[in-house]
Tab-separated table of C-alpha atoms in Angstrom:
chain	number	residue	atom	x	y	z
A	1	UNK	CA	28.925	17.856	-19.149
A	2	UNK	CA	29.521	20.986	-16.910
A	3	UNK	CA	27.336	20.937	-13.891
A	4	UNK	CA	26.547	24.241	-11.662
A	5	UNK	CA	27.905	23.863	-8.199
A	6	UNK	CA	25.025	25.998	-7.093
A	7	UNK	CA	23.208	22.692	-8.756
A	8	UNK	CA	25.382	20.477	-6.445
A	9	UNK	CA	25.823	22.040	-3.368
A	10	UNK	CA	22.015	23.026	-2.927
A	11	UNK	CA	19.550	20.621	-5.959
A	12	UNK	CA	21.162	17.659	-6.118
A	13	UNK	CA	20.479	16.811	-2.734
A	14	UNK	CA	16.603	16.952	-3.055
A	15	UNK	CA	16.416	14.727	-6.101
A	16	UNK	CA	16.423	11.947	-4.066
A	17	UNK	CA	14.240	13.626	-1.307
A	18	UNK	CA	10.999	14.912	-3.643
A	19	UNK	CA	11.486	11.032	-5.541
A	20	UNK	CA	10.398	9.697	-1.670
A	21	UNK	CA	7.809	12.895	-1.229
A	22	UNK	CA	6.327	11.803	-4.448
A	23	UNK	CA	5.658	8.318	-3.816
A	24	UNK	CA	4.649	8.822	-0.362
A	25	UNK	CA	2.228	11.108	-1.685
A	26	UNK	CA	0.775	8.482	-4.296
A	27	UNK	CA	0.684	5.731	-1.471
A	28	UNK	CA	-1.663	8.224	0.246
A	29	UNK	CA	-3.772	8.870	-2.246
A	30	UNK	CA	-3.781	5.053	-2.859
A	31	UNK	CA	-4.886	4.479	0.874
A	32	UNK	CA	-7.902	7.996	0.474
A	33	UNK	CA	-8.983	5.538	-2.628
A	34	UNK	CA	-8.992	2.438	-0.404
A	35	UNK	CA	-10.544	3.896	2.448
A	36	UNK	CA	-13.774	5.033	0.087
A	37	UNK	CA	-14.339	1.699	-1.943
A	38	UNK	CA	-13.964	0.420	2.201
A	39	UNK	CA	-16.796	2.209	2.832
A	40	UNK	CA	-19.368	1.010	0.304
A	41	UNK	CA	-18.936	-2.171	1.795
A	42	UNK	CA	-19.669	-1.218	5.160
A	43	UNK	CA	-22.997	-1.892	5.263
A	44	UNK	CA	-22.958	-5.659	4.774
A	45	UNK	CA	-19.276	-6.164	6.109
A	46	UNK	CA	-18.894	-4.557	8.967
A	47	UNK	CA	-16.967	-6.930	10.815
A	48	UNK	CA	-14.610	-6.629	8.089
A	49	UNK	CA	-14.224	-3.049	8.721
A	50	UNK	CA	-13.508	-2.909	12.215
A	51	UNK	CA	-10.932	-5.752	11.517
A	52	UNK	CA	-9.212	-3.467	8.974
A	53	UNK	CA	-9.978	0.037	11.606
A	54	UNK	CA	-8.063	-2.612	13.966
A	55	UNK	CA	-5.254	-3.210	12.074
A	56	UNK	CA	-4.301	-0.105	11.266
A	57	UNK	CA	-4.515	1.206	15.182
A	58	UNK	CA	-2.431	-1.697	15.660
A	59	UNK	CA	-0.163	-0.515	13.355
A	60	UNK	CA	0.328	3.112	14.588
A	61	UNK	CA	-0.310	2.185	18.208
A	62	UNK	CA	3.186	-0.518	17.569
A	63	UNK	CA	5.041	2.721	15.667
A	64	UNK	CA	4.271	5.114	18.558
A	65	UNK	CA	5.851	2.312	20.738
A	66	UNK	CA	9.087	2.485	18.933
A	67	UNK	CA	9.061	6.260	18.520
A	68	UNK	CA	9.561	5.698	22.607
A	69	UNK	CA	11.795	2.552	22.574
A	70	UNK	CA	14.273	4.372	19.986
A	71	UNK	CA	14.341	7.434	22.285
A	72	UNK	CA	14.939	5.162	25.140
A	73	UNK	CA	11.902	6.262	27.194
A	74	UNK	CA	10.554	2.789	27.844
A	75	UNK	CA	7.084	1.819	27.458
A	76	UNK	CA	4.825	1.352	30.472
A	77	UNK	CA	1.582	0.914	29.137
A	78	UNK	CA	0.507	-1.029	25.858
A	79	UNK	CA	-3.322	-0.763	25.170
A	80	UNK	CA	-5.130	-1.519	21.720
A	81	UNK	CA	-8.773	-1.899	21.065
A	82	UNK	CA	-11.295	-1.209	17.746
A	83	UNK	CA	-11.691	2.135	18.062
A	84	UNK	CA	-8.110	3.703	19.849
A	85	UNK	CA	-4.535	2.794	20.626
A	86	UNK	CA	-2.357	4.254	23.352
A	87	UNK	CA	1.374	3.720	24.906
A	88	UNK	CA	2.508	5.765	27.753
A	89	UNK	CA	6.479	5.703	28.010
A	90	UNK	CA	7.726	4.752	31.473
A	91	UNK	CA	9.606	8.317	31.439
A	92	UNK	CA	8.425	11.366	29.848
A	93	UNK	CA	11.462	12.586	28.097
A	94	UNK	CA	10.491	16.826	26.280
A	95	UNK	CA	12.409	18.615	23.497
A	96	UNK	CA	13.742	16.344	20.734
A	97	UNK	CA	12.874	12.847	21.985
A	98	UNK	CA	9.257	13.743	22.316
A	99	UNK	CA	9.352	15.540	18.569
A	100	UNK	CA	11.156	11.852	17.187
A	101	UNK	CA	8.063	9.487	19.114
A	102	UNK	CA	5.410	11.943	17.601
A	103	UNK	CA	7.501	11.521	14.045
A	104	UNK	CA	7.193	7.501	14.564
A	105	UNK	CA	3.396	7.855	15.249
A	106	UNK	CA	2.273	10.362	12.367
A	107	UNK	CA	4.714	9.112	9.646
A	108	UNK	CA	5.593	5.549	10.761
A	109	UNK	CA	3.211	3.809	9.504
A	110	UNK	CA	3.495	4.402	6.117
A	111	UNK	CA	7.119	3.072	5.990
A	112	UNK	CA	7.802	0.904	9.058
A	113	UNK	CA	4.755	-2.074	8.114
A	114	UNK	CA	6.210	-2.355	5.149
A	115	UNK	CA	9.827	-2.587	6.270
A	116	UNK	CA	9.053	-6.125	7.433
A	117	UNK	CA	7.948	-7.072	4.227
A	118	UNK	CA	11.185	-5.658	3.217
A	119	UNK	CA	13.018	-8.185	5.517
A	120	UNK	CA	11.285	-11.451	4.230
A	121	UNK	CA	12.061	-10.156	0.230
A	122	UNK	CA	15.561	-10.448	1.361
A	123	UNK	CA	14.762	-13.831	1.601
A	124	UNK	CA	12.859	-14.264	-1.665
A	125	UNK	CA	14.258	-12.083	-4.330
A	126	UNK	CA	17.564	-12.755	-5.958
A	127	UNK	CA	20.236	-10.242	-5.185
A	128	UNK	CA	19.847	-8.406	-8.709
A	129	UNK	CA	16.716	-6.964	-7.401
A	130	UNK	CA	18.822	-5.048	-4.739
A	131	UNK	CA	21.463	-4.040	-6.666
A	132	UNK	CA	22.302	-0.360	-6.591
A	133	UNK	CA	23.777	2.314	-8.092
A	134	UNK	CA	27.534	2.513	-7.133
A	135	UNK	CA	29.398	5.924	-6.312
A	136	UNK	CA	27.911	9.147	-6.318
A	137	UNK	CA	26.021	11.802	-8.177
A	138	UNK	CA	26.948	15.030	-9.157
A	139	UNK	CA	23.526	17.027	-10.388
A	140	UNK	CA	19.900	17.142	-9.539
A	141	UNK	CA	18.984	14.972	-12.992
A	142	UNK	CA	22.008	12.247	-12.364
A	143	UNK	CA	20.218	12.281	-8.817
A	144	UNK	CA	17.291	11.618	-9.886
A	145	UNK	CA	18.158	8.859	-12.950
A	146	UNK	CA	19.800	6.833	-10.492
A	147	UNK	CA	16.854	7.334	-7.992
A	148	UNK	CA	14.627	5.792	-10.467
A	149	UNK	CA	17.270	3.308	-11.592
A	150	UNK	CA	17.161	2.020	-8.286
A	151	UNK	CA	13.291	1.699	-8.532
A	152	UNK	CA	13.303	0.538	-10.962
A	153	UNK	CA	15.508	-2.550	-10.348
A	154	UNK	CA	13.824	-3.448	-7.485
A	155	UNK	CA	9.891	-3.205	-8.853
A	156	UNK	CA	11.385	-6.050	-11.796
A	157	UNK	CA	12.353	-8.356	-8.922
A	158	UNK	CA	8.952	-7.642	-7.342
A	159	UNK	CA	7.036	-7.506	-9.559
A	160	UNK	CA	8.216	-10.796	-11.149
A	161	UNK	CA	8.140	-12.914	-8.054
A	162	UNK	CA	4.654	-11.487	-7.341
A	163	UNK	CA	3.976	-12.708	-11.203
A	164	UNK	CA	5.558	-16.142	-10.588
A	165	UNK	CA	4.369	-16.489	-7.103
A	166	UNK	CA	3.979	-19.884	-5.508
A	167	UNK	CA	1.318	-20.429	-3.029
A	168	UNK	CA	1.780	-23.991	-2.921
A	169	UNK	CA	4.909	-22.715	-1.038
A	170	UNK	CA	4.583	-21.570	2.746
A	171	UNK	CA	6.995	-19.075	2.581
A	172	UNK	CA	5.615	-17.708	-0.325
A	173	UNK	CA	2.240	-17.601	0.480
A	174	UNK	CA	2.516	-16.514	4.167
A	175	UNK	CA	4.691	-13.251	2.447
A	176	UNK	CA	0.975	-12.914	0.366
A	177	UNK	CA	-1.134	-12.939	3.238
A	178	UNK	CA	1.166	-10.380	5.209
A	179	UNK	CA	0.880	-8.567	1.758
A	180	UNK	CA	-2.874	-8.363	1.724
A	181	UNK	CA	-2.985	-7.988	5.750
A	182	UNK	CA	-0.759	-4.871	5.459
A	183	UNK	CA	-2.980	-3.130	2.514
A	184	UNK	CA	-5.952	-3.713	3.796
A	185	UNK	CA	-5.188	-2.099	7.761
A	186	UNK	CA	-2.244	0.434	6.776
A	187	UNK	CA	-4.403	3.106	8.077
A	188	UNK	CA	-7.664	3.418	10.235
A	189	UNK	CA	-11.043	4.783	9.105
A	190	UNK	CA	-11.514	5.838	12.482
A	191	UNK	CA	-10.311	6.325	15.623
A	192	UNK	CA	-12.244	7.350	19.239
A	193	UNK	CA	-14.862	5.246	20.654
A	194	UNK	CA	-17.174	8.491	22.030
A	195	UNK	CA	-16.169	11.149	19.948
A	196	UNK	CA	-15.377	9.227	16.580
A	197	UNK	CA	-12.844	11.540	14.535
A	198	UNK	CA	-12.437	10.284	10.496
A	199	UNK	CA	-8.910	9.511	9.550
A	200	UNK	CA	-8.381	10.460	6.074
A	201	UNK	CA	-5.791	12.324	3.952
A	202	UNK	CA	-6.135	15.741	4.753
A	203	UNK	CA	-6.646	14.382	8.679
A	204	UNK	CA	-2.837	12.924	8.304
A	205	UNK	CA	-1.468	15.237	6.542
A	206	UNK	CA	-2.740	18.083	8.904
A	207	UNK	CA	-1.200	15.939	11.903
A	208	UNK	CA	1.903	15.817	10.183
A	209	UNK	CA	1.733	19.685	9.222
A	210	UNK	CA	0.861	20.678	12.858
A	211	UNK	CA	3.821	17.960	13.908
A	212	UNK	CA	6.306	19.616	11.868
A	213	UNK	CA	5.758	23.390	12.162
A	214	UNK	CA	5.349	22.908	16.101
A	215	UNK	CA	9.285	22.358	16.116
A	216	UNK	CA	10.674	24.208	12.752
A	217	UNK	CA	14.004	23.848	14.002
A	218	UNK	CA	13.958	19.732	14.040
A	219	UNK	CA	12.802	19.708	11.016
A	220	UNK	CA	15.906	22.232	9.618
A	221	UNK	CA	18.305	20.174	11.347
A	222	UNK	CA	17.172	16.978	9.421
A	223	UNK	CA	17.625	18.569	6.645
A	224	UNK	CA	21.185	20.155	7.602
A	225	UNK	CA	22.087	16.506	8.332
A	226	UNK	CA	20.665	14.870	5.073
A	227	UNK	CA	22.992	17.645	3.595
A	228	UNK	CA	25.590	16.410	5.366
A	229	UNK	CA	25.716	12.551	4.677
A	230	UNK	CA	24.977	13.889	0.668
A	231	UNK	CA	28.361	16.154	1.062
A	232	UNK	CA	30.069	12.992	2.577
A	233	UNK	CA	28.960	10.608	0.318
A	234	UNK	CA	29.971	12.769	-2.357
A	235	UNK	CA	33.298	13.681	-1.073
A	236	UNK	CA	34.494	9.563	-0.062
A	237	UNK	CA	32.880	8.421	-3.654
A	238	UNK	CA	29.732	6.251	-2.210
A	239	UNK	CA	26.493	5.850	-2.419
A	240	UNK	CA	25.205	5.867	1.038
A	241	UNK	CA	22.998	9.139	1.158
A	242	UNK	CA	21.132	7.678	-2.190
A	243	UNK	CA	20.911	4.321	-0.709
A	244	UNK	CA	18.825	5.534	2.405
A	245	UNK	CA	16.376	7.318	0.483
A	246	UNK	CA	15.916	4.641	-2.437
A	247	UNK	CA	15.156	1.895	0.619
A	248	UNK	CA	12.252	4.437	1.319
A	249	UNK	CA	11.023	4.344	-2.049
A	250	UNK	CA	11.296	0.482	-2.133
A	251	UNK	CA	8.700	0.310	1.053
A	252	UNK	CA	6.865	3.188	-0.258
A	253	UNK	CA	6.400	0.526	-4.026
A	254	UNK	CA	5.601	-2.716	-1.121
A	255	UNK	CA	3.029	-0.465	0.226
A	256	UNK	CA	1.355	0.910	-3.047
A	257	UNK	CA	1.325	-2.644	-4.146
A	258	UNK	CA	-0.434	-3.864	-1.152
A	259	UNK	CA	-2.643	-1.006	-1.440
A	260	UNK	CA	-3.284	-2.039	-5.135
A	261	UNK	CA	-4.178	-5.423	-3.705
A	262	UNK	CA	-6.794	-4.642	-1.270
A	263	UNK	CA	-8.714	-2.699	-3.890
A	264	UNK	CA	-9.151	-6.070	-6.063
A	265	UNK	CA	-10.194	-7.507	-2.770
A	266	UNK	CA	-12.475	-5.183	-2.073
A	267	UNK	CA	-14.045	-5.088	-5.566
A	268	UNK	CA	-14.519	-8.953	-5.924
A	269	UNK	CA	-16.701	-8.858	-2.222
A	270	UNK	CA	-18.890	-5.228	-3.266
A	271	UNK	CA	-19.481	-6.829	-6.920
A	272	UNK	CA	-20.104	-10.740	-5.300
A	273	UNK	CA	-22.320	-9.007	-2.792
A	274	UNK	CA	-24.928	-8.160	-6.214
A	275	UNK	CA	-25.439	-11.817	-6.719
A	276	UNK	CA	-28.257	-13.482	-4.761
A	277	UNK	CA	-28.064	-16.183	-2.826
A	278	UNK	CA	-25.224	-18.852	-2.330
A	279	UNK	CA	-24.363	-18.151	-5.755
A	280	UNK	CA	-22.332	-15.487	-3.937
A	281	UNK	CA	-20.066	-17.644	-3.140
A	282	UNK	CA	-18.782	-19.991	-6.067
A	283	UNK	CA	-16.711	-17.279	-7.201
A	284	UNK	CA	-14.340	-17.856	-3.919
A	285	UNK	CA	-14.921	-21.472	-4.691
A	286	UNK	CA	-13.360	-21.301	-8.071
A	287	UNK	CA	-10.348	-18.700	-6.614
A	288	UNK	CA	-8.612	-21.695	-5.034
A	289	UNK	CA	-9.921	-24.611	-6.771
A	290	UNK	CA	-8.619	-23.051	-9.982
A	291	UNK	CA	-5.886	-22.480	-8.851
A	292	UNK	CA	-4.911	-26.225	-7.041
A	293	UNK	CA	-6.541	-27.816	-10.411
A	294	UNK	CA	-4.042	-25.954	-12.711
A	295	UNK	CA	-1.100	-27.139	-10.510
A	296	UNK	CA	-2.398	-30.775	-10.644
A	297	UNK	CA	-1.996	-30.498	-14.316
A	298	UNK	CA	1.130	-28.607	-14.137
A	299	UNK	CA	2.392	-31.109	-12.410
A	300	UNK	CA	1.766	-34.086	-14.178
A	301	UNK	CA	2.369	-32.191	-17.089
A	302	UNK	CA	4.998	-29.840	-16.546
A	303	UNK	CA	5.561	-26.318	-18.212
A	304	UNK	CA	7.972	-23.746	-17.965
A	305	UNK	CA	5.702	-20.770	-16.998
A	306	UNK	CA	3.560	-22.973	-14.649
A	307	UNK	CA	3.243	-21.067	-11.630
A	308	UNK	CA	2.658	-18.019	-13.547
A	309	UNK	CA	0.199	-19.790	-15.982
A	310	UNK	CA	-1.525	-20.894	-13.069
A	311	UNK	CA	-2.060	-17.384	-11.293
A	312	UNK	CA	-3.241	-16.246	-15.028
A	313	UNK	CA	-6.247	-19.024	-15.153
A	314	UNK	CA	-7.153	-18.301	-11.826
A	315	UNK	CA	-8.026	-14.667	-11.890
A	316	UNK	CA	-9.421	-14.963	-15.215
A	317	UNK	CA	-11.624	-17.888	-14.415
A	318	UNK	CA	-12.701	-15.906	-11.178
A	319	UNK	CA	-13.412	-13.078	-12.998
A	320	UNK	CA	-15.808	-14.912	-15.834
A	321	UNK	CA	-17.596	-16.801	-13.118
A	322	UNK	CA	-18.475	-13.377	-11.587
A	323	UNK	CA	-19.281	-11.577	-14.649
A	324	UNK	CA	-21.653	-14.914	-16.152
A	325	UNK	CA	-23.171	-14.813	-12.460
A	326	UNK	CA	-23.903	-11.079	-12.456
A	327	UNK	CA	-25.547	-11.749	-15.814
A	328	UNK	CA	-27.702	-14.789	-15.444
A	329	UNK	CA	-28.614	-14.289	-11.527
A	330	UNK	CA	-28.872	-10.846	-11.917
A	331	UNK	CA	-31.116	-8.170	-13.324
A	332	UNK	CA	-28.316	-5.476	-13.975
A	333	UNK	CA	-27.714	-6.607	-17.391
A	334	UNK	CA	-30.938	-7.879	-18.555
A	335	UNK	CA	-32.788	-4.553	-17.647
A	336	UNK	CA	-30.054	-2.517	-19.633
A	337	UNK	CA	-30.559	-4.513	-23.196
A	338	UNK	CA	-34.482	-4.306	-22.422
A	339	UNK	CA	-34.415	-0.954	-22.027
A	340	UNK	CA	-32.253	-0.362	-25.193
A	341	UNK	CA	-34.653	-2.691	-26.890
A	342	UNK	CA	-37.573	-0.566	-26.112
A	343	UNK	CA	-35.797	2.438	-27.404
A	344	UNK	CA	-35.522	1.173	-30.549
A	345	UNK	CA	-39.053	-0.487	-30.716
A	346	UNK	CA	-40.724	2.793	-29.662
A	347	UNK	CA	-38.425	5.028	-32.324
A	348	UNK	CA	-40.832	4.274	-35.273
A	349	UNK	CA	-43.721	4.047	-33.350
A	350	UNK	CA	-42.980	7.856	-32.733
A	351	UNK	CA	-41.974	8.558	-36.089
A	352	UNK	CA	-45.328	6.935	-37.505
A	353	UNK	CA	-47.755	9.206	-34.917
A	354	UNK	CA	-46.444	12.481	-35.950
């Protein structure tokens, strides 16, 4: 196939770039989705909420630390509360090394959290799952194909050891609980204990906006030097400039999934939260005891999808004890078919007075 060298010179560079734009971009809108169902729990779990507002200033308070530690400035001052984080680097280093801290603070946290859930998958995936594409690419749709060959190989491994997870296993369910800690704090709600400013999408992206055209010229030589490890790459036969930019789409598929995650979360304590009473809680009851009942069987009768049968029964059986709860201690359901009933009761009744 004969391929432009306009289209490899200048396009095939960015197929691999706009891949990483685009799920960055859906891991944001993932986080504006989380941040509103947060919200409409707020009212009855507020200590919840500051614990999640407090996670994610930890989170951007630790990047803005190694913005300074990576530009060798030093850190002098560490402080992190509920409502604000702050470093101060022990020397105040302008041009360059001040534009590289800011980029750790405003775009950090959406890939460095999630590079240490990277590390421990090294740990529990097989090596298939990090296979990737050998040599180069020579046009924007070849760059782009192996981009989401890449992706692709690595959501299977995840995706399958998430499937087949086993929490009877510490390493396996600490990895979980990182999982769940990381979605639910990736970002504050919040920040500013007087003067409380909202952190949402369009408050990020404006931050990273104003961060970027502030130095123009930073950004251009990122670019020049992406260029540069593509033309490389391409010239020596290796896969180097598409390996760097697939790792950011693997952290930006780790955070989307944790994301994912703390919206089921959040949905099981807003829809418990209708039930009255202690009923409330036999739905977390019946999470783990499910769960550590279907192992016991497993075990003395073993299967060969067990762990994965056992994940199955226990967020089905969660979610029927929820739903028979919300129906028999509730009124939500009840009121509906009355109300239908009466509609159809008072029909002929209409019919029969005209």
């Amino acid at each position: 196939m004969d391929v432009s060298p306009v289209d490899v010179l200048i396009f095939a560079p960015l197929a691999p770039l706009l891949g990483v734009l685009l799920f960055w971009f859906i891991q944001l809108l993932f986080i504006e989705s989380y941040k509103y169902y947060l919200s409409k729990i707020k009212r009855k779990h507020l200590p919840l909420c500051r614990f999640t507002n407090f996670t994610g200033i930890l989170f951007q308070t630790i990047c803005h630390a190694l913005g300074y530690t990576a530009t060798m400035s030093g850190i002098s001052h560490f402080h992190v509360n509920i409502h604000y984080g702050r470093v101060k680097p022990k020397k105040e280093k302008k041009g360059i090394f001040e534009w590289i801290s800011n980029s750790f603070l405003f775009i950090g946290p959406f890939f460095i959290p999630a590079s240490l859930l990277l590390l421990c998958l090294f740990f529990l995936l097989n090596n298939t799952s990090f296979h990737l594409s050998s040599g180069t690419y020579v046009s924007f749709a070849s760059g782009m194909q192996m981009f989401g060959a890449n992706l692709y190989r690595f959501s299977e491994g995840f995706f399958s050891f998430l499937s087949s997870i086993d929490l009877a296993h510490p390493g396996h369910l600490g990895f979980l609980i990182f999982l769940l800690f990381l979605g639910m704090g990736i970002r504050p709600s919040h920040i500013g204990e007087d003067k409380r400013r909202k952190v949402d999408m369009m408050y990020d992206l404006q931050n990273i906006k104003s961060h970027i055209f502030q130095k123009p010229l930073y950004l251009l030589i990122l670019f020049l030097l992406a260029y540069v490890l593509f033309y490389v790459s391409f010239l020596l036969n290796q896969n180097w400039y598409m390996v760097l930019f697939s790792v950011f789409g693997w952290l930006s598929i780790i955070a989307i999934v944790a994301l994912f995650l703390a919206h089921m979360i959040v949905f099981l304590i807003k829809t418990t939260d209708e039930i009255p009473g202690r009923w409330k809680l036999l739905p977390y009851i019946i999470l783990p005891t499910s769960y550590i009942l279907m192992r016991l069987i497993f075990y003395f009768y073993p299967a060969e999808f067990d762990k994965t049968a056992s994940l199955l029964i226990m967020i089905f059986s969660t979610v029927a004890v929820t739903f028979l709860l919300l129906y028999y201690k509730t009124n939500k359901f009840k009121t509906k078919t009355k109300m239908e009933q009466l509609k159809v009761e008072d029909g002929p009744r209409r019919t029969i007075k005209k």
